[in-house]
Short mmCIF file of C-alpha atoms and ligand atoms in Angstrom, two decimals:
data_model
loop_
_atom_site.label_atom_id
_atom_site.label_comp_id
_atom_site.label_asym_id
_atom_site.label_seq_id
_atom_site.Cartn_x
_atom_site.Cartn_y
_atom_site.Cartn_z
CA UNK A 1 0.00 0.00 0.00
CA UNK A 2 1.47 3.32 -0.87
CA UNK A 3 1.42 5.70 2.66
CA UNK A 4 0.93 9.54 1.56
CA UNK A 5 2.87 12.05 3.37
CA UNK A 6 2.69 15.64 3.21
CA UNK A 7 5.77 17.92 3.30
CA UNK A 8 6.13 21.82 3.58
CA UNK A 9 9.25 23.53 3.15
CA UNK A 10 10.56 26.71 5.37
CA UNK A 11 13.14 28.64 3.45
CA UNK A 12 13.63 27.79 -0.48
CA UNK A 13 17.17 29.51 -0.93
CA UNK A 14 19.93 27.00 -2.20
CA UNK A 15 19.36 23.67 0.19
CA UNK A 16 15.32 24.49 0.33
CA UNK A 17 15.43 24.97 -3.68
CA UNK A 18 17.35 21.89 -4.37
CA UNK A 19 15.16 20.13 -1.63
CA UNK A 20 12.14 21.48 -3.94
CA UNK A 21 13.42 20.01 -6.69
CA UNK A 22 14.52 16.72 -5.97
CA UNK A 23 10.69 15.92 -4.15
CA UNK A 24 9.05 17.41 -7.01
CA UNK A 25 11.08 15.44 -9.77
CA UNK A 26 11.98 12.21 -7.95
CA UNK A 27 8.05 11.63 -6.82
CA UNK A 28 7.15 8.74 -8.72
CA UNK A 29 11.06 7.05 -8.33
CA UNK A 30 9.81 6.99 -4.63
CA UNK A 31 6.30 5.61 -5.36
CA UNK A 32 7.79 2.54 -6.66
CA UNK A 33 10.82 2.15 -4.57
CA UNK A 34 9.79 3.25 -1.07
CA UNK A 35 5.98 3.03 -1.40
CA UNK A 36 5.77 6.91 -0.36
CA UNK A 37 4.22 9.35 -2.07
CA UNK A 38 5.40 12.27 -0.94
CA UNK A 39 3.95 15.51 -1.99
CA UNK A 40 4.77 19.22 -1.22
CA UNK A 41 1.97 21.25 0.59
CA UNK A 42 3.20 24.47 1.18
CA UNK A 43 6.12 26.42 0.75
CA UNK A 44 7.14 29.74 2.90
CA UNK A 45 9.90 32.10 1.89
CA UNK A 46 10.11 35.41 1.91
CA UNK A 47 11.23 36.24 -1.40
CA UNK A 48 8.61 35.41 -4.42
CA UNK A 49 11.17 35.84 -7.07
CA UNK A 50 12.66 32.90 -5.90
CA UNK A 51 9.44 30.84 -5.29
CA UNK A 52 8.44 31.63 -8.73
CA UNK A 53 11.82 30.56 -10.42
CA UNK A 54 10.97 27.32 -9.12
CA UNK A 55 7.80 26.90 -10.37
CA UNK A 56 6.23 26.12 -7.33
CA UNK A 57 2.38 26.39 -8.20
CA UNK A 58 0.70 29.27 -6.25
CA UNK A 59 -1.76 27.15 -3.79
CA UNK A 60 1.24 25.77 -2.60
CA UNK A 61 2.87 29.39 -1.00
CA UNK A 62 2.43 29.67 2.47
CA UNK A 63 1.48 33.34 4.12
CA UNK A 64 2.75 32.58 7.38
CA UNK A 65 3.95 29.35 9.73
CA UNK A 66 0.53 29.06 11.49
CA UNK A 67 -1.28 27.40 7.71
CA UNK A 68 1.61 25.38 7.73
CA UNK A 69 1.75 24.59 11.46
CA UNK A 70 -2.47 24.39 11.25
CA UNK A 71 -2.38 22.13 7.97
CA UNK A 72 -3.83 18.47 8.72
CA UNK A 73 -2.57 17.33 5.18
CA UNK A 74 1.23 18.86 6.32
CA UNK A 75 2.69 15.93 8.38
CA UNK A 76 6.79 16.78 7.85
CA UNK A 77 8.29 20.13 7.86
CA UNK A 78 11.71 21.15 6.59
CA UNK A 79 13.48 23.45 7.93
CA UNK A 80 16.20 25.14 5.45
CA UNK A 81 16.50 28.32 6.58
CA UNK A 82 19.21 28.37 8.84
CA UNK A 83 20.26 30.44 12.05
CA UNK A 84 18.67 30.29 15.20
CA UNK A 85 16.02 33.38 14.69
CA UNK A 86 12.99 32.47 12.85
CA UNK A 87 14.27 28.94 12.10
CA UNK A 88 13.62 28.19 15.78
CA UNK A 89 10.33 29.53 16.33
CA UNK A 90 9.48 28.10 13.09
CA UNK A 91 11.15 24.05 14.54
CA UNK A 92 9.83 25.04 17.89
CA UNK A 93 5.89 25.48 16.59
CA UNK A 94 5.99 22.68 14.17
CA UNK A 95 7.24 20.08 16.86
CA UNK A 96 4.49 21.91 19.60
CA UNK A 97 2.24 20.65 16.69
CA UNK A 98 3.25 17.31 16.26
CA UNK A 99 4.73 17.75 12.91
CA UNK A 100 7.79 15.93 12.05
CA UNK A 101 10.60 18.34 11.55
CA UNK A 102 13.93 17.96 8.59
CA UNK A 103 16.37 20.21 8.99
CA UNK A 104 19.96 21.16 7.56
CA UNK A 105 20.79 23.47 10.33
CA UNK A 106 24.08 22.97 12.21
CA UNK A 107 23.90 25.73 14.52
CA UNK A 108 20.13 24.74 15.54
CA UNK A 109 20.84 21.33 16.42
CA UNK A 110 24.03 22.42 18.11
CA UNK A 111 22.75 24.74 20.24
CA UNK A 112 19.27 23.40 20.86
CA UNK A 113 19.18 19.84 20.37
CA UNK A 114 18.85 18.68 23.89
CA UNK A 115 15.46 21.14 23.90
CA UNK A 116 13.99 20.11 20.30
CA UNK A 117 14.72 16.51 20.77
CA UNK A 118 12.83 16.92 24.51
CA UNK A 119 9.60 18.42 22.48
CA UNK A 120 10.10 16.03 19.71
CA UNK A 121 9.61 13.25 21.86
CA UNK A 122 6.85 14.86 24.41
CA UNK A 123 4.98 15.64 20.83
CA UNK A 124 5.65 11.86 19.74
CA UNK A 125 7.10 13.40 16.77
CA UNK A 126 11.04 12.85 15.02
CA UNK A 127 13.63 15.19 14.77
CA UNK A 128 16.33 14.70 11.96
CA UNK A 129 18.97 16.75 10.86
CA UNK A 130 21.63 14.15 8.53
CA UNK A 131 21.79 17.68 6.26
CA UNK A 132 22.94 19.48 9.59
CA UNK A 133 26.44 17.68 9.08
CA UNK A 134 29.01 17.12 5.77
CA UNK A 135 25.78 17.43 2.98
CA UNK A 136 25.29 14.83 1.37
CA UNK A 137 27.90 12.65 3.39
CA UNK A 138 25.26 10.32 5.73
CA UNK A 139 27.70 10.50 8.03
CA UNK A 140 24.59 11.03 11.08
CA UNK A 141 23.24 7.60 9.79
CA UNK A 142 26.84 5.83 9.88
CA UNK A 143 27.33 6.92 13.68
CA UNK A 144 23.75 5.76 14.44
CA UNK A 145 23.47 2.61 12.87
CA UNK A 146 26.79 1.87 10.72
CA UNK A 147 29.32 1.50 13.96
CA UNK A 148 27.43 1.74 17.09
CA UNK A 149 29.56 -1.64 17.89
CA UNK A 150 32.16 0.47 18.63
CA UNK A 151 34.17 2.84 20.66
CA UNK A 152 35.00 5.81 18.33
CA UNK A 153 38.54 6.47 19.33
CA UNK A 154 38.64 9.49 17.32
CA UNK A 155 36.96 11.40 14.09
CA UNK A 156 39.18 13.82 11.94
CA UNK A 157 36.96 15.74 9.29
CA UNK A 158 36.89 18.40 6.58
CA UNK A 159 33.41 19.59 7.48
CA UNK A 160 33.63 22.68 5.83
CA UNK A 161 32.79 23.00 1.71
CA UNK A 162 33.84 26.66 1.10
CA UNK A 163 36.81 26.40 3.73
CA UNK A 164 38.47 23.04 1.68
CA UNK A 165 37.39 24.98 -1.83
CA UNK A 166 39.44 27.87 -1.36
CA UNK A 167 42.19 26.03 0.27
CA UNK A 168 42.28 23.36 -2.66
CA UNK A 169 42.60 26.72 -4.75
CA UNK A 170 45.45 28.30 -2.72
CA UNK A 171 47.41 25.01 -2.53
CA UNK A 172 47.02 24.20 -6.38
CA UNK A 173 46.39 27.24 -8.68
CA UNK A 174 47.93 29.52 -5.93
CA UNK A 175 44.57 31.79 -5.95
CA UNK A 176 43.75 34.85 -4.09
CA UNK A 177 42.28 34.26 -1.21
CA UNK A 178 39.47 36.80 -1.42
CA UNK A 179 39.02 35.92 -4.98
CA UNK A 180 38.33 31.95 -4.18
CA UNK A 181 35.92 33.23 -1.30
CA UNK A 182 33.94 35.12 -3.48
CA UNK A 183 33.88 32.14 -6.18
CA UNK A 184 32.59 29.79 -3.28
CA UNK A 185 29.81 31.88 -2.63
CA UNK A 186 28.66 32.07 -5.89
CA UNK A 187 28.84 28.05 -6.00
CA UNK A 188 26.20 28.01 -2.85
CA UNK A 189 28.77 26.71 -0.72
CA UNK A 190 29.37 29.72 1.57
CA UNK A 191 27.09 30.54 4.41
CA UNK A 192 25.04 33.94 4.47
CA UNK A 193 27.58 35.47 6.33
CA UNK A 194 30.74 33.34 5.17
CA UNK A 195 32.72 34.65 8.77
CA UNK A 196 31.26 31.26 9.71
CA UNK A 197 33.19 29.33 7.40
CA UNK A 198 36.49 31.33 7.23
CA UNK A 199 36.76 31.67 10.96
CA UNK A 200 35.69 27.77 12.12
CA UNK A 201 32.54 28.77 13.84
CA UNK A 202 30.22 26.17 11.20
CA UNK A 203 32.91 22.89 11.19
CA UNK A 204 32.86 23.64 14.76
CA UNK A 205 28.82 23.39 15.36
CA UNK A 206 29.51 20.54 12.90
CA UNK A 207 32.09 18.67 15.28
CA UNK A 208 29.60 19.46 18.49
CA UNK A 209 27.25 17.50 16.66
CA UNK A 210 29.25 14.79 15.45
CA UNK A 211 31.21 14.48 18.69
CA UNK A 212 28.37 14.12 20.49
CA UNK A 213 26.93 11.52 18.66
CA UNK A 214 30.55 9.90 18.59
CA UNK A 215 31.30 9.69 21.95
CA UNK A 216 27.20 9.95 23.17
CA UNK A 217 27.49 12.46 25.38
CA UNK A 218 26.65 16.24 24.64
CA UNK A 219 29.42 17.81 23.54
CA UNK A 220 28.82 21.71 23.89
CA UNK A 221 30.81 23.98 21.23
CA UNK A 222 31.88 25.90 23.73
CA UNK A 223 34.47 23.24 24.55
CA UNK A 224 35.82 23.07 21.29
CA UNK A 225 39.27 25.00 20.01
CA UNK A 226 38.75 26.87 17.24
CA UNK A 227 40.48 28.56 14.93
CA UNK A 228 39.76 29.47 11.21
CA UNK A 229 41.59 29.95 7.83
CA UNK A 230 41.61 33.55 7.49
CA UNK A 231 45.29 34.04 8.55
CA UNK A 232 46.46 31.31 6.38
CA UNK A 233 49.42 32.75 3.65
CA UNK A 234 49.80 31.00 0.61
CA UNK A 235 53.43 31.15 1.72
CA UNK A 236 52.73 28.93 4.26
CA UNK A 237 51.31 26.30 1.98
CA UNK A 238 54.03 26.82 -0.40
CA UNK A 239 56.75 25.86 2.69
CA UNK A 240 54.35 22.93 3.91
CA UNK A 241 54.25 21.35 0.39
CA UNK A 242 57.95 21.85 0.07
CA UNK A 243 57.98 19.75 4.04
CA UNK A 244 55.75 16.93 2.28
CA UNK A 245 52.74 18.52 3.89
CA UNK A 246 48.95 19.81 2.65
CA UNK A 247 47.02 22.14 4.32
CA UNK A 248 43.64 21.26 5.24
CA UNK A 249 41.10 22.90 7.94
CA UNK A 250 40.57 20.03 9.96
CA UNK A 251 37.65 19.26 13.35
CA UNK A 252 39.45 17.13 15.29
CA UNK A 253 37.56 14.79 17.68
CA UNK A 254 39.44 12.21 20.22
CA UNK A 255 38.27 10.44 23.30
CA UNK A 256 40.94 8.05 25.16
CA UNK A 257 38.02 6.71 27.36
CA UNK A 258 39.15 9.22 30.34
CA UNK A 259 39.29 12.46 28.57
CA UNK A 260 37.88 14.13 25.34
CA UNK A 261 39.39 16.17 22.99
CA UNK A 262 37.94 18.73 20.34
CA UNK A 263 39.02 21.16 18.20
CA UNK A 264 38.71 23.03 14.70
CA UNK A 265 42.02 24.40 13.34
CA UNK A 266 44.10 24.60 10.27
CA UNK A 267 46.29 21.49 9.82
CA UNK A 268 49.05 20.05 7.95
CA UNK A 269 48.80 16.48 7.32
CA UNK A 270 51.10 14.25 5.39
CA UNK A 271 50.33 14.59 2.02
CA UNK A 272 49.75 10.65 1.08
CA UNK A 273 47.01 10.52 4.60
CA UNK A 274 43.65 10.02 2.71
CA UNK A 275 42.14 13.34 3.72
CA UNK A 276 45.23 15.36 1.63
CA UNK A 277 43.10 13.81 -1.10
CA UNK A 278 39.91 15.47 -0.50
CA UNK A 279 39.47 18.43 -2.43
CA UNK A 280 37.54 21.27 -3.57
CA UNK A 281 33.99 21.57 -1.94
CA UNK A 282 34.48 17.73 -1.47
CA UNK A 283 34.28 16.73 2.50
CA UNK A 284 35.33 13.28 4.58
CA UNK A 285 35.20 12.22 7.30
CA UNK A 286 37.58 9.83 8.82
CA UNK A 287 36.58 7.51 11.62
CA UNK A 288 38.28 5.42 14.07
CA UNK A 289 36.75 2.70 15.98
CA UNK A 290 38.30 -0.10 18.47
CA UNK A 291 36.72 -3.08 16.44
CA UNK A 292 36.22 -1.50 12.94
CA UNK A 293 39.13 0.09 12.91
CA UNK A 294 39.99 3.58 10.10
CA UNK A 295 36.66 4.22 8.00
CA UNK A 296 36.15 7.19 5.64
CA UNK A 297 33.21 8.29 4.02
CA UNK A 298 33.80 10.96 1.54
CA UNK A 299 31.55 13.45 -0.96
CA UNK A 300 30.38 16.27 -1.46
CA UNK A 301 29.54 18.58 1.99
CA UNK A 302 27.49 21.52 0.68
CA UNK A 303 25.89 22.69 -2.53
CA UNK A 304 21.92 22.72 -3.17
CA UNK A 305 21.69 18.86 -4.34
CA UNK A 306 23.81 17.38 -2.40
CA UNK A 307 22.58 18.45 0.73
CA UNK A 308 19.15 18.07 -0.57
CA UNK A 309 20.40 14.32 -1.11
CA UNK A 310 20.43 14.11 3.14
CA UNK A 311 17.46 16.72 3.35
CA UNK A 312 15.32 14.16 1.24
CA UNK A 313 16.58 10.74 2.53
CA UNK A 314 15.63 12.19 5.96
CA UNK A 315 11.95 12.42 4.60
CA UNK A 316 11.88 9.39 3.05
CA UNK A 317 13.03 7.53 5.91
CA UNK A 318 10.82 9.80 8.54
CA UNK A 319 7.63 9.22 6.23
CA UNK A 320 8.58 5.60 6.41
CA UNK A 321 9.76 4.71 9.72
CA UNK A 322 7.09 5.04 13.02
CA UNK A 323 9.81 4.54 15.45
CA UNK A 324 11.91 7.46 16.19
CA UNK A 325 14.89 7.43 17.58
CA UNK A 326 16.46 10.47 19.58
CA UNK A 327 20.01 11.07 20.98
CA UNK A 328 18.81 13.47 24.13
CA UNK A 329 22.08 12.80 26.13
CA UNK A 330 21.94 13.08 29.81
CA UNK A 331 23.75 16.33 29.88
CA UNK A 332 22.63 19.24 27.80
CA UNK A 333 24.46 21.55 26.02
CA UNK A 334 25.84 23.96 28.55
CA UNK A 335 26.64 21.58 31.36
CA UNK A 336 29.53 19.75 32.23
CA UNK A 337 28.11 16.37 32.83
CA UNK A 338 30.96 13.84 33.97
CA UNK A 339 33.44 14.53 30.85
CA UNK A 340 36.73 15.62 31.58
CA UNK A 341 38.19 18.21 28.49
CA UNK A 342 41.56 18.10 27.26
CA UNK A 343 42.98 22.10 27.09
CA UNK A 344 46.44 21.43 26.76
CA UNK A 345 46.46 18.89 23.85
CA UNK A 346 49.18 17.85 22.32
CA UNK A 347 50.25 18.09 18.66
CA UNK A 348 53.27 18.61 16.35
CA UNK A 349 53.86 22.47 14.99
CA UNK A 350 54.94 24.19 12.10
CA UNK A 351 56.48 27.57 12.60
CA UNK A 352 57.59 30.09 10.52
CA UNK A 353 59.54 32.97 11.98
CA UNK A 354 61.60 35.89 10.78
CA UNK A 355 64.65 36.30 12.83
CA UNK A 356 66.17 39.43 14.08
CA UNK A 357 69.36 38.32 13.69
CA UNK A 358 70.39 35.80 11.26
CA UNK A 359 73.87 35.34 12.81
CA UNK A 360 73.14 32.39 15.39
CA UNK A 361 69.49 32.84 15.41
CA UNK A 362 69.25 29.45 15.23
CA UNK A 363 70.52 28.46 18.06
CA UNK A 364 68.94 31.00 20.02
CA UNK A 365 65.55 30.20 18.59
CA UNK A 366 66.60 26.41 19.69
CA UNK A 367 68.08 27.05 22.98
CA UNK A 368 64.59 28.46 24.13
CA UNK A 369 62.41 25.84 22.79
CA UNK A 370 64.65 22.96 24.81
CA UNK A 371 64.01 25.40 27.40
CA UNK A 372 60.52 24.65 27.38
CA UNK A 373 60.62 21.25 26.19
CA UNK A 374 60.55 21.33 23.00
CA UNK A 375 62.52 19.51 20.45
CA UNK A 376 62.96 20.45 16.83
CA UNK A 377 62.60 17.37 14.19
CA UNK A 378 63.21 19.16 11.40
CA UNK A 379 64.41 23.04 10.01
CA UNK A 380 63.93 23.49 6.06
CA UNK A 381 64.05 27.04 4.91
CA UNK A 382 66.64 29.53 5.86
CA UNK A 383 66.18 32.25 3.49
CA UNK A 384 66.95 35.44 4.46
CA UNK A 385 65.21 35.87 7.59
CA UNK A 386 63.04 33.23 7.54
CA UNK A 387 62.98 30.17 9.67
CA UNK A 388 61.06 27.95 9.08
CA UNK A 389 60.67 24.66 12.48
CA UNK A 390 59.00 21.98 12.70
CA UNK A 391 58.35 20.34 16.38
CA UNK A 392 57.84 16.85 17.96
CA UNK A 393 54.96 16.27 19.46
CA UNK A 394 54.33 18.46 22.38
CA UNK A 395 51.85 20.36 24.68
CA UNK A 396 50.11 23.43 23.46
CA UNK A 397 50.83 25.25 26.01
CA UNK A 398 54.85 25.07 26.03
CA UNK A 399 54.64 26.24 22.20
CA UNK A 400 52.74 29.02 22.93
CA UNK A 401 55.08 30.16 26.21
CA UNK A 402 57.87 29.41 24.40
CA UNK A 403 57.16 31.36 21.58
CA UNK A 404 56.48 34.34 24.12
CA UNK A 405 59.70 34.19 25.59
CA UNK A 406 61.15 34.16 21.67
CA UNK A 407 58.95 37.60 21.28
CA UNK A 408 59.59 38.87 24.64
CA UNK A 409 63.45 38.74 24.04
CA UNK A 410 62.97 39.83 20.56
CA UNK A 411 64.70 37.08 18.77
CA UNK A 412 62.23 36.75 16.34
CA UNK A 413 58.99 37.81 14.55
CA UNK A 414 56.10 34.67 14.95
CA UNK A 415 54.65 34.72 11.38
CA UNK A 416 52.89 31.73 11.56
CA UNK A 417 51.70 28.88 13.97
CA UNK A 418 49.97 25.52 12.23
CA UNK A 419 49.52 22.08 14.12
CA UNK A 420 50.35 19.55 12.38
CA UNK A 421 48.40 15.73 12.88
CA UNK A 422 51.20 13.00 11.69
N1 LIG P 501 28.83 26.69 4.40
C1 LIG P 501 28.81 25.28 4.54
C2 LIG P 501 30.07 24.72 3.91
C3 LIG P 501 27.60 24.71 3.91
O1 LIG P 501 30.76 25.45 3.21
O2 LIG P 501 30.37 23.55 4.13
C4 LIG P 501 27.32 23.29 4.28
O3 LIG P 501 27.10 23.15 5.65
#
């Protein structure tokens, strides 16, 4: 018997568009395969233009949220409008209603998760958000049911489309970093305000989520290191490559059992490690577990099909499934719960500085780091003024007093800091 479901869709800019779309044209390919027909009810957005360049038949457009909230034939909503203004009152009064809610929005589910799952399930309603995470990438589907048999031991990801785009572009065709950013936005890749890409803030509501689901308890972002791409020189690339090395803004997740790590930075990794592969808009994520051991699921992490690829499957599988599962972890996102953070983590470095004095510099650079701790594995370029170190693994914390000390006795100028995952 084929079940009818009705869907409306909040927001119809790139991932509500492509959402559009994919219902409208794959309807009957889900008739036959999943026994669904699935048809859209009502659309709201404010802009017409775009509502009309989709074609999207005029009793379908939506005035307001309350004849979509109201509307007995509407019985999943999809939420593609992002933030945490309207897109939460919107979540909040479908779920109130006992509609099903789809979203794609990271910064949602980060922050309010532990609330929208609680009125999800007091509603008897689901909550899914695969599109929240990596696009089209089911990674949320591969924690929940792909390698629950294990302990994740740790997650490193490029969770960020427009971030791994313009770095692809910087490490290949050596483009301008301003010029790449503005290229990514016209691809649909870049967020609204694309701050939240360049500076970390969207891989890291990204690795909250995934963390969390990782590891199963609430991870809040507020524990997570971040730091973004804007400072990045293509000089810095240039050196890494020259070190064997490719530059890639990584969200780093580890959990020894005891103590959890997290944190978003620019990274070098070797360049033959699978992720140096992963280019352009392209994400992956790469898992490991104590039985399954390394897995990596790769493709594409943003752009209006793709992520309407996770949008939809959500649908399909919510329209088709009457058991819901939800994650609501026993601590909620601001509280500390029983999980111990790691703040002084440890990592390799790369560090380029320009000396004040080439005679001996050097050694003087040196002589501070053993100071501290730190051991040098490896010094490449010594052009000029430059010096360019790489460390052994070490803590955080003695790089960055050691490279005070180098400032404070003015030995040298720190151009550049990058951690480096072997
Ligand atoms: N701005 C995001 C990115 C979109 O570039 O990955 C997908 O979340």
């Amino acid at each position: 018997m084929i079940k009818k479901v009705g869907v409306a869709i909040l927001g119809v800019g790139v991932v509500g568009g492509g959402t559009y779309q994919t219902l409208v044209q794959h309807h009957d390919f889900y008739v036959k395969t999943q026994q669904v027909d699935i048809t859209v009810e009502k659309v709201l957005d404010r802009s017409v233009e775009r509502m009309a360049q989709l074609g999207i038949p005029q009793e379908c457009i939506a005035g307001n949220i309350e004849e979509i909230i109201a509307n007995p034939n509407v019985d999943i909503v999809v939420e593609t409008i992002g933030g945490i203004g309207v897109a939460k009152d919107f979540v909040t009064a479908a779920l109130r209603n006992g509609k099903t809610v789809v979203t794609s929005n990271k910064e949602l589910i980060c922050k309010f998760s532990h609330e929208l799952e609680k009125l999800a399930k007091r509603n008897h309603c689901g909550l899914y958000y695969e599109a929240s995470c990596v696009g089209g990438v089911p990674i949320i589907r591969t924690l929940l049911d792909g390698v629950q048999a294990n302990h994740i031991q740790s997650m490193m990801g490029i969770v960020n489309g427009t971030t791994n785009y313009i770095l692809t572009k910087m490490t290949y065709e050596g483009a301008d970093y301003t010029e790449v950013l503005k290229e990514a936005q016209k691809l649909g890749y870049a967020e609204a305000n694309p701050t939240a890409d360049v500076d970390g803030y969207d891989s890291m509501y990204k690795l909250s989520i995934l963390s969390s689901m990782a590891f199963h308890t609430k991870i809040p972002y507020t524990k997570i290191f971040r730091e973004g791409i804007s400072s990045i020189s293509a000089k810095d690339i240039a050196y890494g490559k020259e070190l064997g090395y490719t530059l890639k803004l990584l969200a780093i997740g580890k959990n020894s059992g005891k103590e959890v790590e997290v944190r978003v930075h620019p990274t070098f990794i070797p360049k033959d490690h699978p992720l140096a592969s992963v280019n352009d808009s392209f994400n992956a994520v790469y898992l490991t577990g104590d039985a399954v051991g390394d897995v990596m699921l790769y493709g594409r992490g943003a752009g209006a099909l793709p992520t309407a690829s996770a949008v939809v499957s959500d649908v399909i599988y919510a329209a088709t499934h009457s058991d819901v599962k939800y994650s609501t972890f026993k601590n909620n996102a601001t509280a500390e719960a029983d999980i111990k953070f790691v703040s002084n983590f440890e990592s390799a470095y790369y560090l380029r500085l320009t000396v004040a004095d080439r005679a001996g510099a050097f050694a003087k650079v040196s002589g501070t780091f053993a100071k501290y701790g730190i051991s040098i594995v490896k010094v490449t370029a010594e052009e000029g003024t430059t010096l360019i170190l790489v460390t052994h693994t070490t803590k955080e914390n003695a790089v960055k007093n050691a490279l005070a000390k180098i400032s404070e006795n003015n030995l040298a100028t720190i151009e550049s800091v990058i951690r480096v995952e072997q």
